[in-house]
Structures are given as structure tokens and as C-alpha cells.
Coordinates of N, CA, C and O in Angstrom, one line a residue:
M243 N -26.4 2.8 -14.1 CA -27.6 2.8 -14.9 C -27.4 3.4 -16.2 O -26.7 4.4 -16.3
T244 N -28.0 2.8 -17.3 CA -27.8 3.4 -18.6 C -29.1 3.9 -19.2 O -30.2 3.4 -18.8
S245 N -29.0 4.9 -20.0 CA -30.3 5.4 -20.6 C -30.5 4.6 -21.9 O -29.7 4.0 -22.5
A246 N -31.8 4.7 -22.4 CA -32.1 4.1 -23.6 C -31.3 4.6 -24.8 O -31.0 3.8 -25.7
S247 N -30.9 5.8 -24.8 CA -30.2 6.4 -25.9 C -28.7 5.8 -26.0 O -28.1 5.8 -27.0
S248 N -28.2 5.3 -24.9 CA -26.9 4.7 -24.9 C -26.8 3.3 -25.5 O -25.8 2.8 -25.8
T249 N -28.0 2.7 -25.7 CA -28.0 1.4 -26.3 C -28.5 1.4 -27.7 O -28.5 0.3 -28.3
Q250 N -28.7 2.5 -28.3 CA -29.2 2.6 -29.7 C -28.3 3.6 -30.5 O -27.8 4.5 -29.9
P251 N -28.2 3.3 -31.8 CA -27.4 4.3 -32.6 C -28.0 5.7 -32.5 O -29.2 5.8 -32.3
S252 N -27.1 6.7 -32.5 CA -27.6 8.1 -32.2 C -28.2 8.8 -33.4 O -28.7 9.9 -33.2
S253 N -28.1 8.2 -34.6 CA -28.6 8.9 -35.7 C -29.0 7.9 -36.8 O -28.6 6.7 -36.7
S254 N -29.7 8.4 -37.8 CA -30.1 7.5 -38.9 C -28.9 7.1 -39.7 O -28.8 5.9 -40.2
K255 N -27.9 7.9 -39.8 CA -26.7 7.6 -40.6 C -25.9 6.5 -39.8 O -25.5 5.5 -40.4
R256 N -25.8 6.7 -38.5 CA -25.1 5.6 -37.7 C -25.9 4.3 -37.8 O -25.3 3.3 -37.9
A257 N -27.2 4.4 -37.7 CA -28.0 3.2 -37.8 C -27.7 2.4 -39.1 O -27.6 1.2 -39.2
A258 N -27.7 3.2 -40.2 CA -27.4 2.6 -41.5 C -26.0 2.0 -41.6 O -25.8 0.9 -42.1
L259 N -25.0 2.7 -41.0 CA -23.7 2.1 -41.1 C -23.5 0.9 -40.1 O -22.7 0.1 -40.4
A260 N -24.3 0.8 -39.1 CA -24.2 -0.3 -38.1 C -25.1 -1.4 -38.5 O -25.2 -2.4 -37.8
S261 N -25.8 -1.4 -39.7 CA -26.8 -2.4 -40.0 C -26.1 -3.7 -40.6 O -25.0 -3.6 -41.1
F262 N -26.9 -4.8 -40.6 CA -26.4 -6.0 -41.2 C -26.2 -5.8 -42.6 O -25.2 -6.3 -43.2
E263 N -27.0 -5.1 -43.3 CA -26.9 -4.9 -44.7 C -25.6 -4.2 -45.1 O -25.0 -4.6 -46.1
H264 N -25.2 -3.2 -44.3 CA -23.9 -2.5 -44.6 C -22.8 -3.5 -44.3 O -21.8 -3.5 -45.1
A265 N -22.8 -4.2 -43.2 CA -21.7 -5.2 -43.0 C -21.6 -6.2 -44.1 O -20.5 -6.6 -44.5
Y266 N -22.8 -6.7 -44.6 CA -22.8 -7.6 -45.7 C -22.1 -7.0 -46.9 O -21.3 -7.7 -47.6
A267 N -22.5 -5.8 -47.3 CA -21.9 -5.1 -48.4 C -20.4 -5.0 -48.3 O -19.6 -5.2 -49.2
V268 N -19.9 -4.6 -47.1 CA -18.5 -4.5 -46.8 C -17.8 -5.9 -47.0 O -16.8 -6.0 -47.6
A269 N -18.5 -7.0 -46.5 CA -17.9 -8.3 -46.6 C -17.8 -8.7 -48.1 O -16.8 -9.3 -48.5
V270 N -18.8 -8.4 -48.9 CA -18.7 -8.7 -50.3 C -17.6 -8.0 -51.0 O -16.8 -8.5 -51.7
R271 N -17.4 -6.7 -50.7 CA -16.3 -5.9 -51.2 C -14.9 -6.5 -50.8 O -14.0 -6.6 -51.6
M272 N -14.8 -6.8 -49.5 CA -13.6 -7.3 -49.0 C -13.3 -8.7 -49.6 O -12.1 -9.0 -49.9
R273 N -14.3 -9.5 -49.8 CA -14.1 -10.8 -50.5 C -13.5 -10.6 -51.9 O -12.6 -11.3 -52.3
H274 N -14.1 -9.7 -52.6 CA -13.7 -9.4 -53.9 C -12.3 -8.9 -54.0 O -11.5 -9.3 -54.8
E275 N -11.9 -8.0 -53.0 CA -10.6 -7.4 -53.0 C -9.5 -8.3 -52.5 O -8.4 -8.3 -53.0
T276 N -9.8 -9.2 -51.5 CA -8.8 -10.0 -50.9 C -8.8 -11.4 -51.5 O -7.8 -12.1 -51.4
G277 N -9.9 -11.9 -52.0 CA -10.0 -13.3 -52.4 C -10.2 -14.2 -51.3 O -10.3 -15.5 -51.5
R278 N -10.3 -13.7 -50.1 CA -10.5 -14.6 -48.9 C -11.9 -14.5 -48.4 O -12.6 -13.5 -48.5
P279 N -12.5 -15.7 -47.9 CA -13.8 -15.7 -47.4 C -13.9 -14.6 -46.2 O -12.9 -14.4 -45.5
Q280 N -15.1 -14.0 -46.1 CA -15.3 -13.0 -45.0 C -16.5 -13.4 -44.2 O -17.5 -13.9 -44.8
F281 N -16.4 -13.3 -42.9 CA -17.5 -13.6 -42.0 C -18.2 -12.3 -41.5 O -17.5 -11.3 -41.2
V282 N -19.5 -12.3 -41.5 CA -20.3 -11.2 -40.9 C -20.7 -11.8 -39.5 O -21.4 -12.8 -39.4
L283 N -20.3 -11.1 -38.5 CA -20.5 -11.5 -37.1 C -21.3 -10.6 -36.3 O -21.2 -9.4 -36.5
R284 N -22.2 -11.1 -35.5 CA -23.0 -10.3 -34.5 C -22.1 -10.2 -33.3 O -21.7 -11.2 -32.7
T285 N -21.9 -9.0 -32.8 CA -21.0 -8.7 -31.7 C -21.7 -8.6 -30.3 O -21.0 -8.8 -29.3
G286 N -22.9 -8.2 -30.3 CA -23.6 -7.9 -29.0 C -23.3 -6.5 -28.5 O -23.9 -6.1 -27.5
D287 N -22.6 -5.7 -29.2 CA -22.3 -4.3 -28.9 C -23.3 -3.4 -29.6 O -23.3 -3.5 -30.9
P288 N -24.1 -2.7 -28.9 CA -25.1 -1.8 -29.6 C -24.5 -0.8 -30.5 O -25.2 -0.3 -31.5
F289 N -23.3 -0.4 -30.3 CA -22.7 0.6 -31.2 C -22.0 0.0 -32.4 O -21.7 0.7 -33.4
Q290 N -21.6 -1.3 -32.4 CA -21.1 -2.0 -33.5 C -21.7 -3.4 -33.4 O -21.1 -4.4 -33.1
P291 N -23.0 -3.5 -33.8 CA -23.7 -4.8 -33.7 C -23.2 -5.9 -34.6 O -23.3 -7.1 -34.3
F292 N -22.6 -5.5 -35.7 CA -22.1 -6.4 -36.7 C -20.6 -6.0 -37.0 O -20.2 -4.9 -37.0
R293 N -19.8 -7.1 -37.3 CA -18.4 -6.9 -37.6 C -18.1 -7.8 -38.8 O -18.6 -8.9 -38.9
V294 N -17.2 -7.4 -39.7 CA -16.7 -8.2 -40.8 C -15.3 -8.7 -40.4 O -14.5 -7.9 -40.0
S295 N -15.0 -10.0 -40.6 CA -13.7 -10.5 -40.3 C -13.4 -11.6 -41.3 O -14.2 -12.3 -41.8
S296 N -12.1 -11.8 -41.5 CA -11.6 -12.9 -42.3 C -11.4 -14.2 -41.5 O -11.0 -15.2 -42.0
T297 N -11.6 -14.1 -40.2 CA -11.5 -15.3 -39.3 C -12.9 -15.5 -38.7 O -13.8 -14.6 -38.7
G298 N -13.1 -16.7 -38.2 CA -14.4 -17.0 -37.6 C -14.8 -16.3 -36.4 O -14.0 -15.4 -35.9
P299 N -15.9 -16.6 -35.8 CA -16.4 -15.9 -34.6 C -15.5 -16.1 -33.4 O -15.0 -17.2 -33.2
Q300 N -15.3 -15.1 -32.6 CA -14.6 -15.2 -31.3 C -15.7 -15.4 -30.2 O -16.9 -15.3 -30.5
P301 N -15.3 -15.7 -29.0 CA -16.3 -15.9 -27.9 C -17.2 -14.6 -27.8 O -16.8 -13.5 -28.1
R302 N -18.5 -14.9 -27.6 CA -19.5 -13.8 -27.5 C -19.9 -13.2 -28.9 O -20.4 -12.1 -28.9
Q303 N -19.5 -13.8 -30.0 CA -19.9 -13.4 -31.3 C -20.6 -14.5 -31.9 O -20.3 -15.7 -31.7
A304 N -21.6 -14.2 -32.8 CA -22.4 -15.2 -33.5 C -22.2 -15.0 -35.0 O -22.2 -13.9 -35.5
L305 N -22.0 -16.1 -35.7 CA -21.9 -16.0 -37.1 C -23.2 -15.7 -37.8 O -24.2 -16.4 -37.5
M306 N -23.3 -14.7 -38.5 CA -24.5 -14.3 -39.2 C -24.5 -14.8 -40.7 O -25.5 -15.4 -41.1
T307 N -23.4 -14.7 -41.4 CA -23.2 -15.2 -42.7 C -21.8 -15.3 -43.1 O -20.9 -14.7 -42.5
L308 N -21.5 -16.1 -44.1 CA -20.2 -16.3 -44.6 C -20.2 -15.9 -46.1 O -21.0 -16.5 -46.8
V309 N -19.4 -15.0 -46.5 CA -19.3 -14.6 -47.9 C -18.1 -15.4 -48.5 O -16.9 -15.0 -48.2
A310 N -18.3 -16.4 -49.2 CA -17.2 -17.3 -49.7 C -17.0 -17.1 -51.2 O -17.8 -16.7 -51.9

């Protein structure tokens, strides 16, 4: 059994860092630095709901946006 607090970010700082907006900003920075397209992916993990990758989505991940 899990508590409600285990499925949500534990602080407002963590919530900001785990947001789509933060992942998008990271993807834009990484695109600028590497010159490679970056994918923002939804992971399904409440502690890391979004992930930035230079490769496409893996199983159980959903493509949110592509920074090309």
C-alpha cells in the first residue's frame, strides 16, 4: 500500500524541477549545446514525470514534444 505523499513531489522546489516546463527548458538548452534534436518524454514515474533524451521514447514513455 502506498500513501498519497509517495506519488507526489515532496516540495514546491521538487515540483518545479519535475515539471514539463523545466524539462522543456532543459531540452532547449541541450539542443543549443549539442546541435541534436531533443525529446521531452512522459515517463509515468511520479518522481520524474518528464525526461529529456536525444533518442525517441522507450516502452512506457510518451512523446510530449520534440525540440528540433
